[in-house]
Short mmCIF file of C-alpha atoms and ligand atoms in Angstrom, two decimals:
data_model
loop_
_atom_site.label_atom_id
_atom_site.label_comp_id
_atom_site.label_asym_id
_atom_site.label_seq_id
_atom_site.Cartn_x
_atom_site.Cartn_y
_atom_site.Cartn_z
CA MET A 1 21.57 -17.24 -6.34
CA LEU A 2 18.78 -19.58 -7.21
CA SER A 3 19.40 -21.88 -10.10
CA ALA A 4 15.75 -22.73 -10.30
CA PHE A 5 15.14 -19.11 -11.24
CA THR A 6 18.32 -18.08 -12.95
CA GLY A 7 17.84 -21.19 -15.03
CA SER A 8 20.29 -23.98 -15.51
CA LEU A 9 22.56 -21.68 -17.49
CA SER A 10 24.25 -19.87 -14.63
CA GLY A 11 24.41 -22.96 -12.48
CA LEU A 12 26.19 -24.92 -15.15
CA ALA A 13 28.35 -21.97 -16.12
CA ARG A 14 29.57 -21.93 -12.56
CA ARG A 15 30.35 -25.59 -12.66
CA VAL A 16 32.20 -25.37 -15.96
CA SER A 17 34.14 -22.31 -14.88
CA PRO A 18 34.40 -22.41 -11.10
CA HIS A 19 36.31 -19.11 -10.79
CA SER A 20 33.81 -17.01 -12.67
CA SER A 21 30.89 -15.38 -10.99
CA ARG A 22 27.49 -14.96 -12.55
CA THR A 23 28.19 -11.38 -13.43
CA ARG A 24 31.71 -11.81 -14.76
CA VAL A 25 31.72 -14.83 -17.01
CA PRO A 26 34.37 -14.39 -19.73
CA LEU A 27 32.79 -14.31 -23.14
CA ASN A 28 34.41 -17.45 -24.52
CA ASN A 29 33.42 -19.33 -21.38
CA LEU A 30 29.94 -17.96 -21.67
CA VAL A 31 29.53 -19.10 -25.26
CA PHE A 32 30.91 -22.51 -24.36
CA SER A 33 28.68 -22.65 -21.32
CA LEU A 34 25.66 -21.67 -23.33
CA ALA A 35 26.17 -24.53 -25.73
CA LEU A 36 27.01 -26.98 -23.02
CA SER A 37 24.21 -25.90 -20.74
CA LEU A 38 21.70 -26.24 -23.52
CA ALA A 39 22.82 -29.78 -24.11
CA LEU A 40 23.04 -30.62 -20.44
CA SER A 41 19.82 -28.94 -19.47
CA LEU A 42 18.01 -31.16 -21.91
CA ALA A 43 19.61 -34.16 -20.30
CA PHE A 44 19.32 -32.95 -16.72
CA SER A 45 15.99 -31.20 -16.64
CA ALA A 46 13.99 -34.35 -16.58
CA ALA A 47 16.22 -36.05 -14.04
CA LEU A 48 16.90 -33.17 -11.66
CA PRO A 49 14.18 -30.92 -10.28
CA GLY A 50 15.24 -27.35 -9.45
CA GLU A 51 15.77 -28.13 -5.79
CA ALA A 52 18.37 -30.75 -6.52
CA ARG A 53 20.81 -28.64 -8.48
CA GLY A 54 23.25 -27.97 -5.69
CA GLN A 55 21.25 -25.31 -3.88
CA THR A 56 22.02 -24.21 -0.35
CA ASP A 57 19.32 -24.71 2.27
CA ASP A 58 18.34 -21.06 2.01
CA GLU A 59 18.09 -21.27 -1.76
CA LYS A 60 15.92 -24.34 -1.44
CA THR A 61 13.63 -22.65 1.05
CA VAL A 62 13.33 -19.50 -1.03
CA THR A 63 12.62 -21.58 -4.12
CA ALA A 64 9.92 -23.41 -2.21
CA ILE A 65 8.38 -20.14 -1.03
CA PHE A 66 8.23 -18.74 -4.55
CA ASN A 67 7.00 -22.01 -6.04
CA GLU A 68 4.24 -22.28 -3.46
CA ARG A 69 3.00 -18.78 -4.04
CA LEU A 70 3.24 -18.82 -7.81
CA THR A 71 1.59 -22.17 -8.29
CA THR A 72 -1.28 -22.08 -5.80
CA GLY A 73 -2.28 -18.42 -6.16
CA GLU A 74 -3.88 -18.93 -2.76
CA MET A 75 -3.49 -15.33 -1.62
CA TYR A 76 -4.87 -14.04 -4.91
CA TYR A 77 -8.07 -16.00 -4.33
CA LEU A 78 -8.17 -14.82 -0.74
CA LEU A 79 -7.98 -11.26 -2.07
CA GLU A 80 -10.82 -12.01 -4.45
CA ASP A 81 -12.92 -13.19 -1.51
CA LEU A 82 -12.17 -10.01 0.45
CA CYS A 83 -12.86 -7.74 -2.54
CA LYS A 84 -15.96 -9.43 -3.89
CA ASN A 85 -17.63 -10.79 -0.74
CA ILE A 86 -16.77 -7.97 1.66
CA GLY A 87 -15.98 -5.08 -0.66
CA PRO A 88 -15.54 -1.49 0.55
CA ARG A 89 -14.66 -1.24 4.25
CA LEU A 90 -14.28 2.29 5.47
CA SER A 91 -13.87 2.56 9.24
CA GLY A 92 -17.14 2.43 11.11
CA SER A 93 -19.04 0.95 8.17
CA GLU A 94 -20.78 -2.38 8.08
CA GLY A 95 -18.23 -3.51 5.50
CA ALA A 96 -15.37 -2.76 7.88
CA GLU A 97 -16.98 -4.86 10.61
CA ARG A 98 -17.58 -7.72 8.21
CA SER A 99 -13.94 -7.55 7.17
CA VAL A 100 -12.87 -7.92 10.80
CA THR A 101 -14.93 -11.07 11.15
CA TRP A 102 -13.69 -12.28 7.77
CA ALA A 103 -10.01 -11.82 8.64
CA LYS A 104 -10.40 -13.50 12.01
CA GLU A 105 -12.20 -16.47 10.50
CA VAL A 106 -9.68 -16.82 7.70
CA MET A 107 -6.76 -16.99 10.13
CA GLU A 108 -8.64 -19.25 12.54
CA GLY A 109 -9.49 -21.46 9.61
CA TYR A 110 -5.80 -21.81 8.82
CA GLY A 111 -5.24 -22.88 12.43
CA PHE A 112 -2.60 -20.29 13.31
CA ASP A 113 -1.35 -20.60 16.90
CA ARG A 114 -3.19 -17.54 18.12
CA VAL A 115 -5.79 -15.29 16.49
CA TYR A 116 -7.30 -12.36 18.36
CA LEU A 117 -8.91 -8.93 18.07
CA GLN A 118 -7.61 -5.71 19.54
CA GLU A 119 -10.30 -3.12 20.29
CA VAL A 120 -10.00 0.35 18.82
CA MET A 121 -12.45 3.25 18.55
CA VAL A 122 -12.57 4.63 15.02
CA PRO A 123 -14.06 7.69 13.30
CA HIS A 124 -17.18 7.06 11.26
CA TRP A 125 -17.79 9.23 8.21
CA GLU A 126 -20.30 8.46 5.50
CA ARG A 127 -20.43 9.80 1.97
CA GLY A 128 -24.20 9.64 1.71
CA GLU A 129 -25.98 10.17 -1.61
CA PRO A 130 -23.80 10.50 -4.72
CA GLU A 131 -22.06 13.83 -5.15
CA GLN A 132 -23.28 16.34 -7.68
CA VAL A 133 -20.81 18.83 -9.09
CA ARG A 134 -21.56 20.74 -12.25
CA ILE A 135 -20.41 23.83 -14.10
CA VAL A 136 -23.30 26.26 -14.43
CA ASN A 137 -23.77 29.64 -16.00
CA VAL A 138 -22.08 28.57 -19.24
CA ASP A 139 -23.25 28.58 -22.87
CA GLU A 140 -24.01 24.86 -22.70
CA GLY A 141 -26.29 25.52 -19.73
CA MET A 142 -24.44 23.17 -17.46
CA ILE A 143 -21.68 20.55 -17.59
CA GLU A 144 -21.73 17.59 -15.22
CA LEU A 145 -18.42 16.74 -13.60
CA SER A 146 -17.19 13.46 -12.17
CA ALA A 147 -16.53 14.12 -8.49
CA LEU A 148 -16.16 12.48 -5.10
CA ALA A 149 -16.36 14.22 -1.74
CA ILE A 150 -12.97 14.24 -0.08
CA GLY A 151 -13.11 11.87 2.89
CA GLY A 152 -14.10 13.70 6.05
CA SER A 153 -15.64 16.61 4.16
CA GLU A 154 -18.54 18.48 5.62
CA PRO A 155 -21.69 18.35 3.46
CA THR A 156 -23.06 21.31 1.57
CA ALA A 157 -26.54 22.55 2.40
CA PRO A 158 -29.11 19.97 1.22
CA THR A 159 -29.98 22.29 -1.67
CA GLY A 160 -26.32 22.52 -2.66
CA LEU A 161 -23.91 25.39 -3.05
CA THR A 162 -23.42 27.64 -6.07
CA ALA A 163 -20.52 30.09 -6.31
CA PRO A 164 -18.00 31.58 -8.71
CA VAL A 165 -14.68 29.80 -9.02
CA VAL A 166 -11.10 30.91 -8.57
CA VAL A 167 -8.31 28.72 -9.95
CA VAL A 168 -5.06 28.26 -8.03
CA HIS A 169 -2.15 25.84 -8.24
CA SER A 170 -0.87 25.82 -4.70
CA LEU A 171 -1.71 26.65 -1.11
CA GLU A 172 0.74 29.54 -1.27
CA GLU A 173 -1.11 31.01 -4.23
CA VAL A 174 -4.29 31.25 -2.13
CA GLU A 175 -2.40 33.44 0.29
CA GLU A 176 -0.85 35.50 -2.53
CA ILE A 177 -4.14 36.35 -4.20
CA GLY A 178 -5.66 36.85 -0.77
CA ARG A 179 -9.12 37.35 0.64
CA GLU A 180 -10.20 39.80 -2.00
CA ALA A 181 -9.91 37.16 -4.72
CA VAL A 182 -11.10 34.19 -2.67
CA GLU A 183 -13.95 35.33 -0.43
CA GLY A 184 -17.34 33.84 -1.26
CA LYS A 185 -15.85 31.62 -3.97
CA ILE A 186 -15.13 27.96 -4.59
CA VAL A 187 -11.35 27.48 -4.82
CA PHE A 188 -10.26 25.07 -7.58
CA TYR A 189 -6.83 23.59 -6.82
CA ASN A 190 -5.60 22.64 -10.26
CA ARG A 191 -1.99 21.49 -9.74
CA ARG A 192 -1.23 18.36 -11.79
CA PHE A 193 0.42 15.17 -10.64
CA ASP A 194 4.07 15.46 -11.70
CA GLN A 195 4.36 12.91 -14.51
CA THR A 196 8.15 13.32 -14.78
CA VAL A 197 8.96 11.43 -11.58
CA ILE A 198 9.74 7.79 -12.32
CA SER A 199 8.94 6.39 -8.89
CA THR A 200 5.45 7.80 -8.47
CA GLY A 201 5.31 8.12 -4.67
CA PRO A 202 6.92 11.57 -4.74
CA GLY A 203 4.52 12.55 -7.55
CA TYR A 204 1.64 11.84 -5.21
CA GLY A 205 3.45 13.56 -2.36
CA GLY A 206 3.82 16.62 -4.54
CA ALA A 207 0.10 16.85 -5.29
CA VAL A 208 -1.67 15.69 -2.16
CA ASP A 209 -1.46 18.84 -0.03
CA GLN A 210 -4.23 20.31 -2.17
CA ARG A 211 -6.50 17.59 -0.79
CA THR A 212 -5.30 17.37 2.81
CA ALA A 213 -4.68 21.02 3.67
CA GLY A 214 -6.22 22.86 0.71
CA PRO A 215 -9.75 23.14 2.13
CA SER A 216 -8.71 24.85 5.36
CA GLN A 217 -6.25 27.10 3.55
CA ALA A 218 -9.05 28.25 1.25
CA ALA A 219 -11.45 28.72 4.17
CA ARG A 220 -8.86 30.87 5.91
CA PHE A 221 -9.30 33.42 3.12
CA GLY A 222 -13.08 33.23 3.02
CA ALA A 223 -13.75 30.49 0.44
CA VAL A 224 -17.10 28.68 0.68
CA GLY A 225 -16.02 25.40 -0.98
CA VAL A 226 -13.12 23.60 -2.60
CA VAL A 227 -12.65 21.32 -5.58
CA ILE A 228 -9.31 19.77 -6.47
CA ARG A 229 -7.79 18.05 -9.45
CA SER A 230 -7.48 14.52 -8.04
CA ALA A 231 -4.09 13.44 -6.70
CA GLY A 232 -3.81 10.56 -9.17
CA SER A 233 -1.45 9.63 -11.99
CA ASP A 234 -4.12 8.48 -14.46
CA PHE A 235 -5.79 10.46 -17.21
CA SER A 236 -9.25 8.94 -16.79
CA ASP A 237 -12.29 10.62 -15.32
CA ALA A 238 -12.27 8.59 -12.11
CA PRO A 239 -11.87 10.95 -9.16
CA HIS A 240 -9.58 9.97 -6.29
CA THR A 241 -10.85 10.51 -2.77
CA GLY A 242 -8.70 10.42 0.37
CA GLY A 243 -8.61 12.21 3.66
CA LEU A 244 -8.48 15.89 4.52
CA ARG A 245 -7.43 17.63 7.73
CA TYR A 246 -9.50 20.58 8.81
CA ALA A 247 -7.57 23.15 10.80
CA GLU A 248 -9.03 23.94 14.22
CA ASP A 249 -9.30 27.67 13.78
CA VAL A 250 -11.20 28.01 10.49
CA GLU A 251 -14.59 27.09 9.11
CA ARG A 252 -14.93 23.53 7.80
CA ILE A 253 -15.98 24.01 4.17
CA PRO A 254 -17.11 21.22 1.81
CA ALA A 255 -14.50 19.79 -0.54
CA ALA A 256 -14.59 17.43 -3.52
CA ALA A 257 -12.07 15.82 -5.89
CA LEU A 258 -12.60 15.91 -9.66
CA GLY A 259 -11.56 13.29 -12.20
CA TYR A 260 -8.69 14.32 -14.47
CA GLN A 261 -10.93 14.92 -17.48
CA SER A 262 -13.50 16.79 -15.42
CA ALA A 263 -10.74 19.01 -14.07
CA ASP A 264 -9.73 19.69 -17.68
CA ARG A 265 -13.34 20.54 -18.50
CA LEU A 266 -13.55 23.01 -15.65
CA GLU A 267 -10.18 24.52 -16.54
CA ARG A 268 -11.31 25.08 -20.15
CA ALA A 269 -14.70 26.43 -19.17
CA LEU A 270 -13.16 29.00 -16.87
CA GLU A 271 -10.66 30.07 -19.53
CA GLU A 272 -13.43 30.63 -22.02
CA GLN A 273 -16.06 31.96 -19.62
CA PRO A 274 -14.55 33.25 -16.37
CA GLU A 275 -18.05 34.01 -15.10
CA ALA A 276 -18.85 30.28 -15.05
CA MET A 277 -19.90 29.03 -11.65
CA LEU A 278 -19.86 25.70 -9.87
CA TYR A 279 -22.78 23.97 -8.27
CA MET A 280 -21.82 21.32 -5.73
CA ARG A 281 -23.92 19.14 -3.52
CA LEU A 282 -22.30 16.81 -0.99
CA ALA A 283 -24.45 14.76 1.37
CA SER A 284 -21.74 13.44 3.67
CA LYS A 285 -22.28 12.85 7.36
CA TRP A 286 -20.23 12.39 10.52
CA HIS A 287 -21.38 9.80 13.08
CA PRO A 288 -20.06 9.17 16.60
CA ASP A 289 -16.89 7.10 16.86
CA ALA A 290 -17.48 3.37 16.46
CA LEU A 291 -15.94 0.31 18.10
CA SER A 292 -13.77 -1.66 15.71
CA HIS A 293 -10.70 -3.90 15.83
CA ASN A 294 -7.22 -4.67 14.62
CA VAL A 295 -7.08 -8.35 13.68
CA ILE A 296 -3.98 -10.25 14.74
CA GLY A 297 -2.71 -13.75 13.98
CA GLU A 298 0.48 -15.46 15.08
CA ILE A 299 2.71 -18.44 14.60
CA ARG A 300 4.55 -18.87 17.86
CA GLY A 301 8.35 -18.85 17.80
CA SER A 302 10.11 -22.08 18.73
CA GLU A 303 13.18 -20.46 20.30
CA ARG A 304 12.33 -16.84 21.01
CA PRO A 305 8.55 -16.74 21.36
CA ASP A 306 8.60 -13.41 23.17
CA GLU A 307 10.37 -11.70 20.29
CA ILE A 308 7.93 -10.64 17.60
CA ILE A 309 8.50 -10.11 13.90
CA LEU A 310 5.49 -8.15 12.66
CA VAL A 311 4.15 -8.14 9.13
CA GLY A 312 1.11 -6.01 8.48
CA GLY A 313 -1.20 -4.05 6.24
CA HIS A 314 -4.47 -2.24 6.77
CA LEU A 315 -7.87 -3.86 6.64
CA ASP A 316 -9.91 -0.71 6.10
CA SER A 317 -10.29 0.86 2.66
CA TRP A 318 -11.99 3.86 1.15
CA ASP A 319 -15.70 3.50 0.62
CA VAL A 320 -15.79 3.87 -3.16
CA ALA A 321 -14.00 0.68 -4.23
CA GLU A 322 -12.90 -2.77 -3.16
CA GLY A 323 -9.55 -1.59 -1.80
CA ALA A 324 -7.76 -4.31 -3.76
CA HIS A 325 -4.34 -2.67 -4.00
CA ASP A 326 -4.99 -0.36 -1.04
CA ASP A 327 -4.67 -2.37 1.00
CA GLY A 328 -6.22 -5.75 0.33
CA ALA A 329 -2.86 -6.70 -1.14
CA GLY A 330 -1.14 -5.88 2.15
CA VAL A 331 -3.74 -7.90 4.04
CA VAL A 332 -3.16 -11.06 2.01
CA HIS A 333 0.61 -10.45 1.89
CA SER A 334 0.61 -10.44 5.68
CA ILE A 335 -1.62 -13.47 6.16
CA GLY A 336 0.36 -15.06 3.35
CA VAL A 337 3.64 -15.03 5.24
CA LEU A 338 2.14 -17.13 8.03
CA ARG A 339 0.25 -19.34 5.63
CA THR A 340 3.34 -19.99 3.50
CA PHE A 341 5.47 -20.88 6.51
CA GLN A 342 2.71 -23.19 7.71
CA LYS A 343 2.29 -24.94 4.37
CA LEU A 344 6.03 -25.41 3.88
CA GLY A 345 6.60 -26.55 7.45
CA ILE A 346 8.90 -23.61 8.23
CA GLN A 347 8.97 -23.39 12.04
CA PRO A 348 10.02 -19.83 12.87
CA ARG A 349 12.38 -19.15 15.79
CA HIS A 350 10.66 -15.87 16.62
CA THR A 351 6.93 -15.30 16.82
CA ILE A 352 5.68 -14.17 13.43
CA ARG A 353 2.68 -11.90 13.83
CA ALA A 354 0.35 -10.69 11.09
CA VAL A 355 -1.39 -7.46 12.08
CA LEU A 356 -4.31 -6.20 10.02
CA PHE A 357 -4.72 -2.62 11.14
CA MET A 358 -8.05 -0.77 11.18
CA ASN A 359 -8.48 2.87 10.15
CA GLU A 360 -5.29 3.70 8.29
CA GLU A 361 -7.20 5.73 5.75
CA ASN A 362 -8.91 8.30 7.90
CA GLY A 363 -7.48 8.35 11.37
CA LEU A 364 -4.68 5.82 11.91
CA ARG A 365 -6.37 4.79 15.14
CA GLY A 366 -5.46 1.12 14.68
CA GLY A 367 -1.75 1.84 14.33
CA LEU A 368 -1.83 4.22 17.28
CA LYS A 369 -3.68 1.72 19.45
CA TYR A 370 -1.35 -1.12 18.54
CA ALA A 371 1.72 0.95 19.44
CA GLU A 372 0.16 2.07 22.72
CA VAL A 373 -0.57 -1.52 23.76
CA ALA A 374 2.87 -2.72 22.68
CA ARG A 375 4.50 0.04 24.72
CA ASP A 376 2.35 -0.46 27.82
CA THR A 377 2.72 -4.23 27.87
CA GLY A 378 6.43 -4.11 27.03
CA GLU A 379 6.08 -6.36 24.02
CA ASN A 380 9.38 -6.93 22.27
CA HIS A 381 9.27 -6.37 18.52
CA VAL A 382 12.36 -7.35 16.56
CA ILE A 383 11.17 -5.46 13.50
CA ALA A 384 7.91 -4.53 11.75
CA LEU A 385 7.18 -4.69 8.03
CA GLU A 386 4.23 -3.07 6.28
CA SER A 387 2.87 -3.75 2.81
CA ASP A 388 0.76 -0.77 1.77
CA ALA A 389 1.98 0.19 -1.66
CA GLY A 390 -0.10 -2.20 -3.73
CA GLY A 391 -0.05 -5.69 -5.16
CA PHE A 392 2.36 -4.90 -7.98
CA SER A 393 5.63 -6.61 -8.92
CA PRO A 394 8.18 -6.44 -6.12
CA ARG A 395 11.14 -4.10 -6.52
CA GLY A 396 12.74 -3.46 -3.12
CA PHE A 397 12.35 -2.73 0.54
CA GLY A 398 12.88 0.50 2.44
CA VAL A 399 14.35 -0.03 5.88
CA SER A 400 14.54 2.28 8.87
CA ALA A 401 17.21 0.65 11.01
CA ASP A 402 20.90 0.96 11.82
CA ASP A 403 23.31 0.97 8.87
CA ASP A 404 24.67 -2.46 9.73
CA VAL A 405 21.15 -3.94 9.59
CA ILE A 406 20.65 -2.42 6.16
CA GLU A 407 24.00 -3.84 5.01
CA ARG A 408 22.98 -7.23 6.35
CA PHE A 409 19.73 -7.14 4.39
CA ARG A 410 21.64 -6.08 1.27
CA SER A 411 23.86 -9.14 1.60
CA TRP A 412 20.70 -11.26 1.17
CA LEU A 413 19.67 -9.69 -2.13
CA PRO A 414 21.23 -12.46 -4.28
CA LEU A 415 18.74 -14.88 -2.68
CA PHE A 416 15.79 -13.10 -4.29
CA PRO A 417 15.31 -14.82 -7.65
CA GLN A 418 16.08 -12.81 -10.75
CA ASN A 419 16.11 -9.45 -9.01
CA THR A 420 12.54 -9.79 -7.82
CA VAL A 421 13.90 -7.65 -5.01
CA SER A 422 16.91 -5.72 -6.22
CA TYR A 423 17.51 -3.02 -3.63
CA ILE A 424 17.26 -2.11 0.03
CA ASN A 425 16.68 1.61 0.54
CA MET A 426 17.70 3.57 3.59
CA GLY A 427 14.48 4.59 5.31
CA GLY A 428 11.09 2.95 5.09
CA GLY A 429 8.09 1.65 6.95
CA GLY A 430 4.40 2.34 6.75
CA ALA A 431 1.73 4.58 8.21
CA ASP A 432 0.41 1.88 10.58
CA ILE A 433 3.79 0.86 11.98
CA GLY A 434 5.13 4.41 12.30
CA PRO A 435 3.61 4.81 15.78
CA LEU A 436 5.25 1.52 16.90
CA ARG A 437 8.64 2.86 15.85
CA ARG A 438 8.04 6.12 17.65
CA GLU A 439 6.74 4.48 20.85
CA THR A 440 9.12 1.55 21.13
CA GLY A 441 12.05 2.23 18.78
CA THR A 442 11.19 -0.83 16.68
CA PRO A 443 12.97 -0.79 13.28
CA THR A 444 10.58 -0.75 10.34
CA ILE A 445 10.46 -1.98 6.76
CA GLY A 446 8.27 -0.86 3.89
CA PHE A 447 7.61 -3.18 0.98
CA ILE A 448 8.25 -1.37 -2.32
CA PRO A 449 6.49 -2.77 -5.38
CA ASP A 450 6.60 -1.23 -8.83
CA SER A 451 4.80 2.11 -8.58
CA GLN A 452 3.84 2.88 -12.19
CA ARG A 453 0.14 2.05 -11.81
CA ALA A 454 -0.30 2.52 -8.06
CA PHE A 455 -1.64 6.07 -8.24
CA ASP A 456 -3.87 5.27 -11.19
CA TYR A 457 -6.03 3.24 -8.79
CA HIS A 458 -5.24 4.76 -5.40
CA HIS A 459 -8.44 5.82 -3.56
CA ALA A 460 -10.46 5.62 -6.80
CA THR A 461 -13.42 3.47 -7.85
CA THR A 462 -10.98 1.59 -10.09
CA ASP A 463 -9.13 -0.03 -7.16
CA VAL A 464 -10.86 -3.35 -7.65
CA PHE A 465 -9.77 -6.98 -7.71
CA GLU A 466 -9.56 -6.97 -11.52
CA ALA A 467 -6.77 -4.39 -11.27
CA VAL A 468 -4.54 -6.93 -9.51
CA ASN A 469 -2.41 -9.38 -11.45
CA ARG A 470 -2.10 -12.80 -9.87
CA ARG A 471 1.61 -13.33 -10.54
CA GLU A 472 2.56 -9.82 -9.48
CA LEU A 473 0.61 -10.11 -6.22
CA GLU A 474 2.09 -13.50 -5.40
CA LEU A 475 5.64 -12.44 -6.29
CA GLY A 476 5.28 -9.59 -3.82
CA GLY A 477 4.01 -11.97 -1.18
CA ALA A 478 6.83 -14.42 -1.84
CA SER A 479 9.40 -11.62 -1.57
CA ILE A 480 8.00 -10.49 1.76
CA ALA A 481 7.90 -14.07 3.06
CA THR A 482 11.51 -14.51 1.96
CA LEU A 483 12.71 -11.45 3.83
CA ILE A 484 10.79 -12.46 6.95
CA TYR A 485 12.27 -15.97 6.71
CA LEU A 486 15.81 -14.58 6.52
CA ILE A 487 15.26 -12.13 9.38
CA ASP A 488 13.83 -14.90 11.50
CA LYS A 489 16.73 -17.19 10.76
CA TYR A 490 19.65 -14.77 10.91
CA GLY A 491 18.30 -11.93 13.07
CA LEU A 492 19.33 -8.32 12.73
CA ARG A 493 22.77 -8.94 14.21
CA ASP A 494 25.12 -11.90 14.49
CA ASP A 495 24.24 -12.50 18.14
CA MET A 496 20.65 -13.10 17.09
CA ALA A 497 21.56 -15.69 14.48
CA GLN A 498 20.82 -19.37 14.80
ZN1 ZN B 1 -3.18 2.15 2.15
#
């Protein structure tokens, strides 16, 4: 454990009572230690910096990693630059291309051993003029709703679309009520985000099919449009966009997401006046695929340069916000591992590669391209980590690897100060590194930060730099750098250790 972080108390308690562990200090010893440590810490704190209190080399390195990240805030300010000077960066957009140049220049500026671009063709969808969705044919005349076209949606006619509304809560319900109830109507998917789940990922997972598959399911039964209650955990009126997948065999109908309060408004209006109708106008547009790039930076390994430890996130974001948590945080976490090693003079044994993937949000072309190249060139990846769950306080990692690798990672948990990382889950990775695992069998890791606010901001206009806390972001980055440091040093198995 790290005395710099557990404080002088546990370190001194250990010294006073050498047979007790941190978790099982007998009470009388603890009281004695408390008193003694208070006295001694006053005497020692000035004379002995944290690093000098009998730490192992690993503890010293981890302390240095955390101290560097928490004191400089360098990655936080890098994120600010990305959010405020580049901003939204949906694939194919000018912002996306500027972010490619930005990321390359940032890593070149740091003087990493190798920085390069990997070409990838990406889809190019544009939202166009702001969406208009309103309830019409009601006593009030009309009620404006807060809405965003779902990413990839077809537009309505330029004059808009007006139709009666049918409310459902699942894809299955569309089938149950059938064509008779759906034909010619706008289907309103009104299933709420499950607020009872504590880790919110499954809450999102339980709501998102309305967005991804709901439009084609509705079209299958003759619907002319779709609106959904946004797949978000907040109670604001900010709608959450995201991608949809049109089925091949049915008409591609326009689809929009409503803010939570707007969905409530529509729900109430339809209860009171079932004859209420919706007017929606979406001006979205599909363009031909565009040339873009994954951006890659490396520090070359001193002993095993051909073995790559990958740390990545995605550079693209939705078009409506700055993509601060999704996934600017992952971008600076990834660059941050290399930068931290560089600043602390940590010379990795393996090549550490930061990969900033393009087009995670609406196509995954960057991840697919990267895996294809890795497979075809026979590149050897030791493991790949992705940070794409936000810049919140670290909690754990999810790992898709053999059981003994997971046990090995668990044995390192005491090195993470004060439970910054307190668990290693079985199973984990990220959308962008999934194809690499499938193509090459590379084990994968997903960074797991606290999830309580993640789906408040996810894919909404509120995902801006101001929603990121400096300490939380940097703690996440330090935790990732720590795990990468330990993997580099000790490998996944004993025969890979130093
Ligand atoms: Zn993301």
